[in-house]
Amino acid sequence: MQWTSSSTILSAHPTDPQVVCLHFPSNQQFSIPSPPKVTSSPTSYEPPTTIISSARDNWIFAYFPGVDCDGVGCVWRKGPQIDNWVVKEWWTFPRGAGVVSARWLQSDREVRIINHPPILRPYMLVYCIVGDVRRRNTNSIAHAWPSSTID
């Protein structure tokens, strides 16, 4: 569960692989669209176990564990309305791995790419465990986002 600075509660649906939202004080309820890999086979994924929003509430990350398949991490970007979110990027985590923590790094940072105007983007680190926790045979890995692609 995540409480955002815009007074929106982000939480996992109790049984479906979905991020559900409740905006205060209006009590407006809405769901954020799941990534294509999850919507194409919803019974293959559990509800998200990690949900975070960026400091300015314009980006969200969530991790959906797989049921006998790879897990999926997803980043959404906020649209013009509070209930308008678009899947920006998603990627898989190998079976047996899982996101244990994620954190946006401070505020948005300027990204400069040759022949493009500068843009501001948030940066995030996702910490995951790879291996079998029961056998104590694990490694931790940190993924940085975004990749080198530009909006």
Backbone as a chain_set.jsonl record, in Angstrom:
{"seq": "MQWTSSSTILSAHPTDPQVVCLHFPSNQQFSIPSPPKVTSSPTSYEPPTTIISSARDNWIFAYFPGVDCDGVGCVWRKGPQIDNWVVKEWWTFPRGAGVVSARWLQSDREVRIINHPPILRPYMLVYCIVGDVRRRNTNSIAHAWPSSTID", "coords": {"N": [[0.846, -1.166, 0.0], [0.483, 2.248, -0.749], [0.619, 5.631, 0.103], [0.046, 8.567, -1.547], [1.394, 11.865, -2.306], [-0.609, 13.326, -3.418], [-2.871, 12.619, -2.138], [-3.864, 10.042, -2.731], [-4.562, 6.648, -2.328], [-2.743, 3.878, -3.1], [-3.112, 0.514, -3.762], [-2.909, -3.092, -3.645], [-5.137, -5.17, -5.458], [-7.269, -7.45, -3.777], [-7.38, -10.097, -4.834], [-6.848, -10.124, -7.591], [-4.451, -9.439, -10.271], [-3.915, -6.428, -10.066], [-3.561, -2.858, -9.667], [-5.212, -0.9, -7.441], [-6.941, 2.16, -6.733], [-7.712, 4.821, -4.484], [-8.964, 7.94, -4.138], [-8.652, 10.643, -1.922], [-10.229, 13.651, -0.82], [-12.401, 12.845, -2.219], [-13.267, 10.226, -2.52], [-13.143, 8.873, -4.907], [-12.802, 5.996, -6.831], [-10.61, 3.925, -8.683], [-8.936, 1.83, -11.119], [-5.635, 1.0, -12.133], [-4.417, 0.352, -15.362], [-3.236, -2.914, -15.979], [-0.01, -4.245, -17.034], [0.51, -5.35, -20.48], [1.45, -8.071, -20.612], [0.489, -9.146, -18.238], [-2.309, -8.689, -18.4], [-2.907, -10.308, -20.552], [-2.816, -12.844, -19.546], [-4.171, -13.178, -16.881], [-4.587, -15.024, -14.738], [-2.136, -16.097, -14.345], [-0.674, -14.505, -12.719], [-0.033, -12.964, -9.546], [-1.569, -10.64, -7.175], [-0.061, -7.323, -7.032], [2.992, -7.024, -5.177], [4.768, -5.083, -4.466], [4.432, -1.645, -4.509], [5.023, 1.59, -5.571], [5.095, 5.179, -5.66], [6.315, 8.034, -7.474], [7.951, 11.024, -6.205], [6.58, 13.308, -7.131], [4.2, 12.227, -7.821], [3.761, 11.415, -10.469], [4.637, 9.108, -11.635], [4.439, 5.577, -11.338], [5.466, 2.489, -9.914], [5.098, -1.028, -9.972], [5.263, -4.438, -8.862], [4.459, -7.606, -10.059], [4.179, -10.771, -8.934], [4.869, -13.886, -10.531], [2.864, -16.821, -11.166], [4.101, -19.794, -11.263], [5.588, -18.803, -13.403], [7.61, -16.201, -14.96], [7.979, -13.162, -13.059], [6.533, -9.816, -13.26], [7.54, -6.497, -13.662], [6.415, -3.139, -13.659], [6.153, 0.158, -15.003], [4.28, 3.058, -14.817], [3.012, 6.063, -16.335], [1.559, 9.113, -15.354], [-1.392, 10.498, -16.735], [-3.333, 13.299, -18.007], [-5.467, 13.453, -16.179], [-6.352, 12.518, -12.791], [-7.062, 9.844, -12.664], [-5.98, 8.697, -14.905], [-3.721, 6.69, -16.238], [-0.859, 5.44, -17.932], [0.751, 2.606, -19.246], [4.134, 2.727, -19.296], [6.522, 1.301, -19.462], [7.507, -2.119, -19.184], [8.904, -5.084, -17.707], [10.322, -8.368, -17.352], [11.001, -10.476, -14.494], [13.14, -13.075, -13.59], [11.858, -16.4, -12.98], [11.641, -17.401, -9.627], [12.936, -15.202, -8.744], [12.381, -12.058, -7.095], [10.926, -8.883, -6.38], [12.031, -7.104, -3.687], [12.22, -4.607, -2.683], [11.76, -1.209, -3.683], [12.687, 2.012, -4.84], [12.288, 5.41, -5.529], [14.691, 7.692, -6.645], [15.36, 10.548, -5.109], [14.444, 13.693, -6.535], [13.079, 14.424, -9.861], [15.424, 14.145, -12.524], [17.458, 15.905, -14.865], [17.685, 14.82, -18.187], [19.795, 14.583, -20.879], [19.979, 14.19, -24.288], [21.663, 13.882, -27.323], [20.588, 16.03, -29.926], [18.002, 16.291, -28.938], [15.642, 18.028, -26.904], [16.292, 18.906, -23.428], [14.95, 16.768, -20.888], [12.97, 16.063, -17.956], [13.213, 13.388, -15.772], [12.226, 10.83, -13.494], [14.316, 8.776, -11.41], [14.78, 5.384, -10.53], [15.479, 2.753, -8.274], [15.338, -0.731, -8.198], [15.27, -3.353, -6.05], [16.018, -6.732, -6.003], [15.604, -10.237, -5.247], [17.35, -13.011, -6.308], [17.194, -16.391, -6.902], [16.883, -19.238, -4.705], [15.251, -18.793, -1.847], [14.613, -20.533, 0.232], [16.67, -22.381, 0.215], [18.724, -20.835, 0.886], [20.297, -19.836, -1.107], [20.947, -17.287, -2.61], [21.141, -14.222, -4.504], [21.465, -10.703, -4.53], [20.181, -8.149, -6.581], [20.306, -5.019, -8.17], [18.234, -3.088, -10.145], [18.311, -0.377, -12.35], [16.194, 2.267, -13.332], [15.253, 4.867, -15.521], [15.692, 3.145, -18.704], [17.846, 3.775, -21.498], [16.076, 4.897, -23.229], [13.953, 7.494, -24.556], [11.239, 9.719, -23.838]], "CA": [[0.0, 0.0, 0.0], [1.248, 3.486, -0.864], [-0.148, 6.869, 0.211], [0.767, 9.542, -2.36], [1.282, 13.258, -1.869], [-1.863, 13.883, -3.954], [-3.942, 11.999, -1.346], [-4.385, 8.834, -3.367], [-4.06, 5.403, -1.763], [-2.487, 2.834, -4.096], [-3.024, -0.778, -3.081], [-3.105, -4.275, -4.48], [-6.448, -5.813, -5.408], [-7.086, -8.618, -2.897], [-7.232, -11.39, -5.518], [-6.475, -9.973, -9.003], [-3.206, -8.702, -10.502], [-4.308, -5.059, -10.38], [-3.344, -1.783, -8.706], [-6.459, -0.157, -7.256], [-6.675, 3.475, -6.162], [-8.793, 5.547, -3.823], [-8.56, 9.336, -3.964], [-9.31, 11.381, -0.838], [-11.413, 13.318, -0.038], [-13.538, 12.592, -3.113], [-13.596, 8.796, -2.517], [-13.13, 8.347, -6.272], [-12.075, 4.738, -6.935], [-10.268, 3.538, -10.048], [-7.854, 0.857, -11.256], [-4.606, 1.336, -13.11], [-4.346, -0.792, -16.275], [-2.087, -3.806, -15.805], [0.791, -4.358, -18.256], [-0.037, -6.322, -21.445], [1.793, -9.465, -20.272], [-0.393, -9.562, -17.142], [-3.706, -8.72, -18.867], [-3.101, -11.412, -21.504], [-2.928, -14.095, -18.79], [-4.283, -12.712, -15.49], [-4.503, -16.087, -13.729], [-0.726, -16.458, -14.194], [-0.007, -13.519, -11.867], [-0.617, -12.622, -8.252], [-1.659, -9.189, -6.965], [1.271, -6.737, -6.848], [3.542, -7.07, -3.82], [5.484, -3.822, -4.264], [3.832, -0.521, -5.232], [5.565, 2.874, -5.131], [4.874, 6.317, -6.555], [7.394, 9.017, -7.429], [7.7, 12.147, -5.297], [5.589, 14.23, -7.707], [3.004, 11.427, -8.146], [3.521, 11.275, -11.898], [5.113, 7.787, -12.035], [4.176, 4.481, -10.394], [6.067, 1.19, -10.197], [4.532, -2.166, -9.238], [5.79, -5.759, -9.213], [3.469, -8.679, -10.034], [4.821, -12.098, -8.933], [4.272, -14.886, -11.412], [2.445, -18.112, -10.637], [4.778, -20.739, -12.151], [6.136, -18.097, -14.565], [8.378, -15.019, -14.58], [7.239, -12.02, -12.526], [6.53, -8.643, -14.141], [7.628, -5.16, -13.088], [5.795, -2.199, -14.589], [6.187, 1.585, -14.706], [3.199, 3.823, -15.455], [3.113, 7.519, -16.295], [0.256, 9.732, -15.15], [-1.933, 11.319, -17.798], [-3.835, 14.614, -17.593], [-6.421, 13.327, -15.075], [-5.84, 11.713, -11.679], [-7.344, 8.425, -12.904], [-5.484, 8.357, -16.237], [-2.357, 6.18, -16.16], [-0.46, 4.717, -19.134], [1.924, 1.744, -19.091], [5.268, 3.307, -20.011], [7.498, 0.248, -19.711], [7.417, -3.267, -18.285], [9.929, -6.074, -17.949], [10.132, -9.577, -16.552], [11.999, -10.909, -13.526], [13.163, -14.53, -13.728], [11.175, -17.231, -11.991], [12.498, -17.576, -8.457], [13.379, -13.874, -8.301], [11.264, -11.246, -6.649], [11.269, -7.54, -5.933], [11.876, -6.967, -2.248], [12.148, -3.188, -2.365], [11.979, -0.285, -4.794], [12.75, 3.378, -4.331], [12.596, 6.492, -6.465], [15.844, 8.429, -6.146], [15.153, 11.981, -4.968], [13.51, 14.301, -7.482], [13.373, 14.185, -11.266], [16.729, 14.637, -12.958], [17.473, 16.268, -16.275], [18.336, 13.879, -19.092], [20.124, 15.241, -22.146], [20.361, 13.292, -25.371], [22.022, 14.694, -28.49], [19.517, 16.369, -30.868], [16.712, 16.304, -28.26], [15.636, 18.986, -25.788], [16.41, 18.229, -22.127], [13.706, 16.352, -20.246], [13.107, 15.671, -16.559], [12.704, 12.046, -15.525], [12.607, 10.278, -12.188], [15.144, 7.578, -11.446], [14.32, 4.428, -9.543], [16.219, 1.509, -8.079], [14.511, -1.864, -7.81], [16.092, -4.398, -5.462], [15.334, -8.024, -6.092], [16.305, -11.436, -4.809], [17.395, -14.029, -7.347], [17.614, -17.668, -6.347], [15.936, -19.955, -3.866], [15.399, -18.322, -0.472], [14.534, -21.67, 1.15], [17.976, -23.043, 0.255], [19.692, -19.781, 1.211], [21.154, -19.692, -2.27], [20.38, -16.101, -3.235], [21.935, -13.05, -4.844], [20.612, -9.531, -4.686], [20.483, -7.392, -7.795], [19.603, -3.74, -8.255], [17.967, -2.612, -11.498], [18.058, 1.066, -12.407], [15.261, 2.684, -14.367], [14.874, 4.365, -16.829], [16.72, 2.714, -19.64], [18.321, 4.919, -22.277], [15.045, 5.406, -24.135], [13.461, 8.834, -24.243], [9.779, 9.846, -24.044]], "C": [[0.896, 1.235, 0.0], [0.303, 4.674, -0.769], [0.652, 7.923, -0.545], [0.574, 10.953, -1.829], [0.036, 13.945, -2.433], [-3.08, 13.229, -3.295], [-4.637, 10.845, -2.062], [-3.749, 7.626, -2.694], [-3.941, 4.393, -2.897], [-2.369, 1.52, -3.339], [-3.236, -1.9, -4.082], [-4.554, -4.744, -4.349], [-6.277, -7.08, -4.573], [-6.847, -9.939, -3.622], [-6.723, -11.28, -6.952], [-5.159, -9.219, -9.155], [-3.505, -7.276, -10.986], [-3.88, -4.112, -9.278], [-4.654, -1.007, -8.635], [-6.158, 1.116, -6.47], [-7.928, 4.06, -5.538], [-8.292, 6.955, -3.56], [-9.364, 9.981, -2.845], [-9.303, 12.851, -1.172], [-12.604, 12.929, -0.906], [-14.062, 11.158, -3.048], [-13.733, 8.211, -3.914], [-12.261, 7.095, -6.294], [-11.804, 4.438, -8.4], [-9.137, 2.515, -10.007], [-6.88, 1.358, -12.313], [-4.471, 0.135, -14.038], [-3.078, -1.614, -16.053], [-1.296, -3.872, -17.112], [0.246, -5.455, -19.172], [0.255, -7.784, -21.103], [0.867, -10.004, -19.181], [-1.836, -9.652, -17.624], [-3.956, -9.865, -19.847], [-3.264, -12.755, -20.802], [-3.051, -13.786, -17.297], [-4.191, -13.798, -14.429], [-3.064, -16.552, -13.507], [0.025, -15.526, -13.249], [-0.781, -13.259, -10.586], [-0.818, -11.107, -8.164], [-0.266, -8.601, -6.715], [1.707, -6.748, -5.381], [4.329, -5.812, -3.47], [4.82, -2.763, -5.116], [4.459, 0.758, -4.685], [5.211, 3.958, -6.144], [6.046, 7.275, -6.415], [6.979, 10.2, -6.565], [6.633, 13.102, -5.824], [4.327, 13.5, -8.167], [2.733, 11.288, -9.637], [4.052, 9.955, -12.467], [4.745, 6.799, -10.933], [4.947, 3.254, -10.87], [5.333, 0.141, -9.38], [5.16, -3.458, -9.754], [4.706, -6.804, -9.008], [4.2, -10.021, -10.038], [4.097, -13.054, -9.882], [3.863, -16.127, -10.646], [2.995, -19.144, -11.622], [5.246, -20.089, -13.454], [6.947, -16.904, -14.048], [7.464, -13.948, -13.998], [7.359, -10.833, -13.475], [6.617, -7.372, -13.295], [7.099, -4.171, -14.106], [5.934, -0.766, -14.075], [5.084, 2.256, -15.51], [3.523, 5.303, -15.375], [1.709, 8.097, -16.2], [-0.124, 10.586, -16.347], [-2.479, 12.627, -17.246], [-4.81, 14.573, -16.409], [-5.848, 12.394, -14.009], [-6.042, 10.215, -11.895], [-6.872, 7.955, -14.282], [-4.007, 7.98, -16.149], [-2.07, 5.321, -17.383], [0.765, 3.866, -18.819], [3.036, 2.343, -19.94], [6.261, 2.229, -20.401], [7.244, -0.9, -18.742], [8.508, -4.252, -18.669], [9.705, -7.252, -17.015], [11.3, -9.777, -15.588], [11.982, -12.428, -13.568], [12.411, -15.243, -12.612], [12.132, -17.508, -10.835], [13.079, -16.265, -7.959], [12.156, -13.11, -7.826], [11.739, -9.89, -6.192], [11.012, -7.466, -4.437], [11.768, -5.513, -1.828], [12.349, -2.391, -3.64], [11.952, 1.118, -4.228], [13.051, 4.338, -5.464], [13.721, 7.303, -5.844], [15.591, 9.927, -6.224], [14.172, 12.515, -6.001], [13.903, 13.966, -8.92], [14.731, 14.795, -11.614], [16.683, 14.915, -14.448], [18.256, 15.24, -17.07], [18.585, 14.618, -20.394], [20.599, 14.188, -23.133], [20.603, 14.163, -26.592], [20.828, 14.817, -29.424], [18.117, 16.27, -30.264], [16.759, 17.379, -27.174], [15.766, 18.237, -24.468], [15.036, 17.887, -21.567], [13.997, 16.005, -18.797], [12.482, 14.303, -16.374], [13.079, 11.621, -14.119], [13.519, 9.075, -12.394], [14.731, 6.681, -10.294], [15.311, 3.282, -9.457], [15.251, 0.449, -7.604], [15.452, -2.942, -7.299], [15.336, -5.718, -5.536], [16.24, -9.132, -5.569], [16.228, -12.451, -5.947], [17.914, -15.302, -6.713], [16.523, -18.268, -5.489], [16.172, -19.57, -2.409], [15.406, -19.487, 0.51], [15.875, -22.379, 1.278], [19.096, -22.066, 0.612], [20.721, -19.622, 0.11], [20.634, -18.497, -3.065], [21.453, -15.07, -3.574], [20.987, -11.871, -4.901], [21.115, -8.715, -5.87], [19.714, -6.084, -7.715], [19.458, -3.378, -9.729], [17.747, -1.11, -11.421], [17.082, 1.335, -13.544], [15.301, 4.195, -14.41], [16.051, 3.823, -17.618], [17.112, 3.949, -20.457], [17.257, 5.478, -23.223], [14.507, 6.738, -23.655], [11.984, 8.889, -24.57], [9.47, 10.273, -25.456]], "O": [[1.933, 1.265, 0.663], [-0.703, 4.725, -1.476], [1.818, 8.154, -0.225], [-0.304, 11.202, -1.003], [-0.334, 15.027, -1.977], [-4.186, 13.281, -3.833], [-5.858, 10.704, -1.996], [-2.533, 7.585, -2.509], [-4.924, 4.091, -3.573], [-1.606, 1.424, -2.378], [-3.682, -1.683, -5.209], [-5.126, -4.717, -3.259], [-5.232, -7.725, -4.656], [-6.177, -10.819, -3.081], [-6.208, -12.262, -7.485], [-4.783, -8.446, -8.274], [-3.363, -6.969, -12.169], [-3.834, -4.486, -8.106], [-5.145, -0.514, -9.65], [-5.241, 1.151, -5.649], [-9.046, 3.827, -5.998], [-7.309, 7.147, -2.844], [-10.591, 9.886, -2.812], [-8.344, 13.273, -1.818], [-13.7, 12.708, -0.39], [-15.186, 10.897, -3.475], [-14.366, 7.17, -4.093], [-11.119, 7.12, -5.833], [-12.657, 4.666, -9.258], [-8.466, 2.356, -8.987], [-7.26, 2.048, -13.259], [-4.415, -0.998, -13.559], [-1.981, -1.065, -15.953], [-1.839, -3.588, -18.18], [-0.406, -6.387, -18.701], [-0.607, -8.643, -21.287], [0.502, -11.179, -19.197], [-2.527, -10.611, -17.284], [-5.084, -10.344, -19.966], [-3.788, -13.702, -21.387], [-2.142, -14.094, -16.527], [-3.754, -13.518, -13.313], [-2.8, -17.318, -12.58], [1.214, -15.719, -12.999], [-2.01, -13.327, -10.55], [-0.29, -10.368, -8.996], [0.62, -9.308, -6.235], [0.909, -6.516, -4.473], [4.532, -5.516, -2.292], [4.657, -2.952, -6.322], [4.436, 0.993, -3.477], [5.05, 3.684, -7.334], [6.694, 7.327, -5.369], [5.804, 10.359, -6.234], [5.859, 13.652, -5.04], [3.477, 14.093, -8.831], [1.589, 11.065, -10.034], [3.927, 9.713, -13.668], [4.741, 7.14, -9.75], [5.068, 3.009, -12.07], [4.981, 0.385, -8.226], [5.537, -3.561, -10.921], [4.105, -6.891, -7.937], [4.792, -10.382, -11.055], [2.873, -13.023, -10.008], [4.44, -16.449, -9.607], [2.424, -19.346, -12.693], [5.294, -20.748, -14.493], [6.967, -16.632, -12.847], [6.305, -13.837, -14.397], [8.187, -10.841, -14.386], [5.863, -7.196, -12.337], [7.314, -4.349, -15.305], [5.844, -0.511, -12.874], [4.965, 2.055, -16.719], [4.221, 5.748, -14.464], [0.787, 7.637, -16.873], [0.707, 11.305, -16.903], [-2.126, 13.025, -16.136], [-4.958, 15.573, -15.707], [-4.968, 11.582, -14.292], [-5.28, 9.405, -11.367], [-7.324, 6.918, -14.768], [-3.146, 8.848, -16.002], [-2.931, 4.56, -17.826], [1.712, 4.347, -18.196], [2.901, 2.457, -21.159], [6.783, 2.225, -21.516], [6.816, -0.679, -17.61], [8.98, -4.261, -19.806], [8.992, -7.147, -16.017], [12.418, -9.321, -15.826], [10.904, -13.022, -13.58], [12.335, -14.773, -11.477], [13.303, -17.816, -11.054], [13.653, -16.214, -6.871], [11.024, -13.486, -8.131], [12.847, -9.763, -5.67], [9.902, -7.733, -3.976], [11.28, -5.214, -0.738], [13.025, -2.841, -4.565], [11.266, 1.381, -3.24], [13.96, 4.108, -6.262], [13.703, 7.571, -4.643], [15.609, 10.503, -7.312], [13.177, 11.86, -6.31], [14.918, 13.315, -9.167], [15.127, 15.824, -11.066], [15.967, 14.252, -15.198], [19.352, 14.839, -16.679], [17.665, 15.219, -20.95], [21.502, 13.401, -22.846], [19.83, 15.082, -26.865], [20.136, 13.834, -29.688], [17.139, 16.175, -31.005], [17.815, 17.613, -26.585], [15.396, 17.066, -24.383], [14.076, 18.635, -21.753], [15.134, 15.691, -18.445], [11.34, 14.081, -16.778], [14.13, 12.006, -13.609], [13.484, 8.435, -13.446], [14.376, 7.157, -9.216], [15.91, 2.89, -10.459], [14.437, 0.694, -6.713], [16.333, -3.397, -8.029], [14.162, -5.799, -5.175], [17.458, -8.981, -5.465], [15.15, -12.711, -6.48], [18.956, -15.295, -6.059], [15.369, -17.844, -5.548], [17.169, -19.97, -1.807], [16.12, -19.446, 1.512], [16.186, -22.923, 2.337], [20.271, -22.435, 0.634], [21.882, -19.309, 0.372], [19.956, -18.672, -4.077], [22.536, -15.065, -2.989], [19.826, -12.025, -5.282], [22.317, -8.614, -6.117], [18.581, -6.059, -7.235], [20.44, -3.364, -10.472], [17.066, -0.628, -10.516], [17.148, 0.696, -14.594], [15.383, 4.788, -13.335], [17.217, 4.007, -17.266], [16.722, 5.063, -20.107], [17.52, 6.44, -23.945], [14.602, 7.064, -22.472], [11.518, 8.192, -25.471], [8.301, 10.431, -25.811]]}, "num_chains": 1, "name": "protein.A"}
